[in-house]
Amino acid sequence: GQQLNQSPQSMFIQEGEDVSMNCTSSSIFNTWLWYKQDPGEGPVLLIALYKAGELTSNGRLTAQFGITRKDSFLNISASIPSDVGIYFCAGPPNGTASKLTFGTGTRLQVTL
Amino acid sequence: GAVVSQHPSRVICKSGTSVKIECRSLDFQATTMFWYRQFPKQSLMLMATSNEGSKATYEQGVEKDKFLINHASLTLSTLTVTSAHPEDSSFYICSILHGRYGYTFGSGTRLTVV
């Protein structure tokens, strides 16, 4: 099946630093969704991207839909302790209108 | 946005018993719900797609006789783990689909089989 690989797998950063992570696929996606999962909770949608090249912001978060449609990027500016969690990219694989494939996840830890 | 309630949040059961997990869509009539499983430090893996009034569609490798899904109403889908074994211990999460790409997830159920 289609895989979504996220990089980095985990990262430790200091409060106030900017964070970048990416998600790559072996095949084309028409929609990219970025989620955050807190421990013991379900994922919560952060940003949705629907068009190649699209750049969308949600507060301190900015995500981009790669031109090749095989990748996406998420940036967090001026990180704060509550940014701690696991960030997942996800999308419906080509040809499946509703099922989501999730990325491998990036675990973010923020130190004071 | 839609609100999804999942219950229980945690359950411990003995090996060989069955456990039922409920997923309720509180403010949206969900014809389609999804069930995921997440092992520690891993991603969410889709188990099955639950369709109201019809049989669920299971992903490859997921035993339909072991993970029974019932979606009898537009607001409730249940997942029953039958004859549970320790290897079934996991975090189970449901989600609903509202609109084209509107997915809302439940808060998950931590199942521990002892």
Short mmCIF file of C-alpha atoms in Angstrom, two decimals:
data_model
loop_
_atom_site.label_atom_id
_atom_site.label_comp_id
_atom_site.label_asym_id
_atom_site.label_seq_id
_atom_site.Cartn_x
_atom_site.Cartn_y
_atom_site.Cartn_z
CA GLY A 1 0.00 0.00 0.00
CA GLN A 2 0.95 3.65 -0.14
CA GLN A 3 3.25 4.88 2.58
CA LEU A 4 3.74 8.34 3.97
CA ASN A 5 7.17 8.86 5.47
CA GLN A 6 7.72 11.71 7.87
CA SER A 7 10.98 13.33 8.78
CA PRO A 8 12.37 13.80 11.30
CA GLN A 9 11.05 10.94 13.39
CA SER A 10 11.50 12.98 16.55
CA MET A 11 12.98 16.25 17.61
CA PHE A 12 13.88 18.09 20.75
CA ILE A 13 13.80 21.85 20.48
CA GLN A 14 13.95 24.80 22.80
CA GLU A 15 10.98 27.02 23.45
CA GLY A 16 10.90 29.87 20.96
CA GLU A 17 12.60 27.96 18.17
CA ASP A 18 11.02 27.34 14.78
CA VAL A 19 10.27 23.77 13.70
CA SER A 20 10.13 22.21 10.26
CA MET A 21 8.96 18.74 9.35
CA ASN A 22 8.02 17.06 6.14
CA CYS A 23 6.03 14.22 4.72
CA THR A 24 6.79 12.34 1.52
CA SER A 25 4.87 9.81 -0.46
CA SER A 26 5.78 7.34 -3.16
CA SER A 27 2.66 8.33 -5.05
CA ILE A 28 0.52 11.37 -5.72
CA PHE A 29 -1.91 12.71 -3.16
CA ASN A 30 -4.64 15.20 -3.99
CA THR A 31 -5.18 16.31 -0.42
CA TRP A 32 -2.82 16.68 2.50
CA LEU A 33 -4.00 16.92 6.07
CA TRP A 34 -1.84 17.70 9.09
CA TYR A 35 -2.89 16.45 12.51
CA LYS A 36 -1.56 16.76 16.06
CA GLN A 37 -2.04 14.00 18.58
CA ASP A 38 -1.61 14.57 22.30
CA PRO A 39 -0.85 11.57 24.55
CA GLY A 40 -3.91 9.39 25.06
CA GLU A 41 -6.05 11.41 22.66
CA GLY A 42 -7.25 11.18 19.10
CA PRO A 43 -5.68 13.33 16.39
CA VAL A 44 -6.91 16.88 15.87
CA LEU A 45 -6.81 18.56 12.48
CA LEU A 46 -4.39 21.46 12.18
CA ILE A 47 -4.33 22.33 8.50
CA ALA A 48 -5.88 20.97 5.30
CA LEU A 49 -4.32 21.45 1.86
CA TYR A 50 -6.20 20.81 -1.36
CA LYS A 51 -4.08 22.15 -4.21
CA ALA A 52 -0.49 21.66 -5.38
CA GLY A 53 1.63 24.62 -4.30
CA GLU A 54 -0.92 25.79 -1.75
CA LEU A 55 0.48 27.50 1.34
CA THR A 56 -1.87 27.73 4.30
CA SER A 57 -1.42 29.13 7.79
CA ASN A 58 -3.18 28.51 11.07
CA GLY A 59 -1.73 30.80 13.72
CA ARG A 60 1.92 29.86 14.20
CA LEU A 61 1.55 26.88 11.88
CA THR A 62 2.16 27.00 8.14
CA ALA A 63 1.83 24.07 5.80
CA GLN A 64 2.58 23.68 2.11
CA PHE A 65 1.35 21.25 -0.50
CA GLY A 66 4.38 20.26 -2.58
CA ILE A 67 4.38 21.00 -6.29
CA THR A 68 5.02 17.36 -7.16
CA ARG A 69 1.98 16.37 -5.04
CA LYS A 70 4.18 13.78 -3.39
CA ASP A 71 5.18 15.83 -0.40
CA SER A 72 4.04 18.36 2.15
CA PHE A 73 5.72 20.47 4.80
CA LEU A 74 4.67 21.81 8.17
CA ASN A 75 6.39 24.65 9.97
CA ILE A 76 5.78 25.83 13.51
CA SER A 77 7.13 29.21 14.45
CA ALA A 78 8.16 30.31 17.94
CA SER A 79 7.39 26.96 19.55
CA ILE A 80 5.80 26.82 23.01
CA PRO A 81 5.58 23.94 25.50
CA SER A 82 2.03 23.02 24.45
CA ASP A 83 3.31 22.24 20.94
CA VAL A 84 4.58 18.97 22.40
CA GLY A 85 2.94 15.99 20.75
CA ILE A 86 3.02 13.84 17.65
CA TYR A 87 2.37 15.44 14.30
CA PHE A 88 0.94 13.32 11.52
CA CYS A 89 0.42 14.01 7.89
CA ALA A 90 -2.43 12.15 6.27
CA GLY A 91 -4.31 11.97 3.05
CA PRO A 92 -6.71 9.89 1.03
CA PRO A 93 -4.64 7.74 -1.36
CA ASN A 94 -5.34 8.36 -5.02
CA GLY A 95 -8.48 6.62 -6.10
CA THR A 96 -9.95 6.24 -2.60
CA ALA A 97 -12.35 9.01 -1.88
CA SER A 98 -12.62 8.62 1.84
CA LYS A 99 -10.00 6.43 3.49
CA LEU A 100 -7.07 8.16 5.15
CA THR A 101 -3.48 6.97 5.16
CA PHE A 102 -1.43 8.37 8.04
CA GLY A 103 2.23 9.22 8.00
CA THR A 104 4.78 7.71 10.34
CA GLY A 105 4.63 10.74 12.62
CA THR A 106 7.06 13.31 14.01
CA ARG A 107 7.34 13.44 17.78
CA LEU A 108 8.05 16.93 19.02
CA GLN A 109 9.39 17.73 22.45
CA VAL A 110 9.92 21.28 23.58
CA THR A 111 12.26 22.18 26.38
CA LEU A 112 12.12 25.40 28.34
CA GLY B 1 -17.31 21.03 13.47
CA ALA B 2 -18.62 17.60 14.30
CA VAL B 3 -18.19 16.11 17.77
CA VAL B 4 -17.31 12.46 18.31
CA SER B 5 -17.61 10.70 21.64
CA GLN B 6 -15.80 7.42 22.22
CA HIS B 7 -16.41 5.17 25.19
CA PRO B 8 -14.84 3.75 27.27
CA SER B 9 -11.58 5.69 27.33
CA ARG B 10 -9.80 2.81 29.04
CA VAL B 11 -10.67 -0.82 29.50
CA ILE B 12 -8.85 -3.81 30.94
CA CYS B 13 -10.18 -7.25 30.13
CA LYS B 14 -9.13 -10.82 30.69
CA SER B 15 -7.73 -12.86 27.87
CA GLY B 16 -10.49 -14.73 26.06
CA THR B 17 -13.25 -12.26 26.85
CA SER B 18 -14.88 -9.74 24.53
CA VAL B 19 -15.00 -6.01 24.85
CA LYS B 20 -17.19 -3.47 23.09
CA ILE B 21 -16.13 0.06 22.19
CA GLU B 22 -18.69 2.70 21.24
CA CYS B 23 -18.24 5.62 18.88
CA ARG B 24 -20.98 8.24 18.84
CA SER B 25 -21.41 11.16 16.48
CA LEU B 26 -23.08 13.74 18.70
CA ASP B 27 -24.16 16.37 16.21
CA PHE B 28 -23.82 14.85 12.79
CA GLN B 29 -25.52 11.96 11.10
CA ALA B 30 -22.57 9.88 10.04
CA THR B 31 -23.18 7.34 7.31
CA THR B 32 -19.49 6.48 7.34
CA MET B 33 -17.27 5.89 10.35
CA PHE B 34 -13.74 4.53 10.51
CA TRP B 35 -11.92 2.42 13.07
CA TYR B 36 -8.17 2.72 13.57
CA ARG B 37 -5.68 0.92 15.75
CA GLN B 38 -2.51 2.48 17.06
CA PHE B 39 0.26 0.52 18.76
CA PRO B 40 2.71 2.35 21.05
CA LYS B 41 4.98 4.77 19.21
CA GLN B 42 3.37 3.89 15.90
CA SER B 43 1.02 5.56 13.50
CA LEU B 44 -2.70 5.05 13.10
CA MET B 45 -3.60 2.09 10.96
CA LEU B 46 -7.05 1.86 9.42
CA MET B 47 -8.82 -1.33 10.43
CA ALA B 48 -12.21 -0.96 8.80
CA THR B 49 -14.75 1.38 7.31
CA SER B 50 -18.15 1.21 8.94
CA ASN B 51 -21.17 1.98 6.81
CA GLU B 52 -24.58 2.62 8.32
CA GLY B 53 -27.00 -0.14 7.55
CA SER B 54 -24.53 -2.36 5.73
CA LYS B 55 -21.54 -4.56 6.40
CA ALA B 56 -18.23 -2.99 7.31
CA THR B 57 -15.33 -3.07 4.90
CA TYR B 58 -12.17 -4.44 6.48
CA GLU B 59 -8.60 -3.64 5.53
CA GLN B 60 -6.32 -6.41 4.43
CA GLY B 61 -5.04 -8.45 7.34
CA VAL B 62 -7.81 -7.43 9.75
CA GLU B 63 -9.93 -10.39 10.88
CA LYS B 64 -13.57 -9.49 10.49
CA ASP B 65 -14.70 -12.30 12.80
CA LYS B 66 -12.46 -11.01 15.54
CA PHE B 67 -13.24 -7.32 15.21
CA LEU B 68 -17.00 -7.09 14.87
CA ILE B 69 -18.33 -3.77 13.70
CA ASN B 70 -21.95 -2.69 13.95
CA HIS B 71 -23.19 0.61 12.55
CA ALA B 72 -26.89 0.31 13.19
CA SER B 73 -27.69 4.01 13.35
CA LEU B 74 -26.37 7.25 11.92
CA THR B 75 -24.96 8.24 15.28
CA LEU B 76 -23.46 5.04 16.63
CA SER B 77 -20.86 2.54 15.52
CA THR B 78 -19.50 -0.17 17.79
CA LEU B 79 -16.34 -2.24 17.61
CA THR B 80 -16.32 -5.51 19.52
CA VAL B 81 -12.99 -7.23 20.06
CA THR B 82 -13.91 -10.89 20.48
CA SER B 83 -11.84 -13.44 22.34
CA ALA B 84 -9.28 -10.79 23.14
CA HIS B 85 -5.63 -11.70 23.55
CA PRO B 86 -2.72 -9.68 24.90
CA GLU B 87 -1.58 -8.86 21.36
CA ASP B 88 -4.89 -7.04 20.84
CA SER B 89 -3.85 -4.52 23.47
CA SER B 90 -3.73 -1.23 21.65
CA PHE B 91 -5.23 2.23 21.31
CA TYR B 92 -8.42 2.09 19.23
CA ILE B 93 -9.69 5.31 17.65
CA CYS B 94 -12.82 5.97 15.65
CA SER B 95 -13.54 8.82 13.28
CA ILE B 96 -16.44 10.11 11.28
CA LEU B 97 -16.44 11.58 7.83
CA HIS B 98 -18.45 14.75 7.35
CA GLY B 99 -18.28 16.48 4.04
CA ARG B 100 -15.58 15.60 1.54
CA TYR B 101 -12.49 15.64 3.72
CA GLY B 102 -13.88 16.48 7.12
CA TYR B 103 -12.62 13.83 9.51
CA THR B 104 -13.23 14.16 13.22
CA PHE B 105 -11.66 11.66 15.57
CA GLY B 106 -12.79 10.29 18.88
CA SER B 107 -10.55 10.52 21.91
CA GLY B 108 -9.61 6.86 21.68
CA THR B 109 -9.93 3.73 23.82
CA ARG B 110 -6.91 2.20 25.51
CA LEU B 111 -7.48 -1.57 25.58
CA THR B 112 -5.31 -3.73 27.81
CA VAL B 113 -5.79 -7.48 27.70
CA VAL B 114 -4.32 -9.34 30.66
#
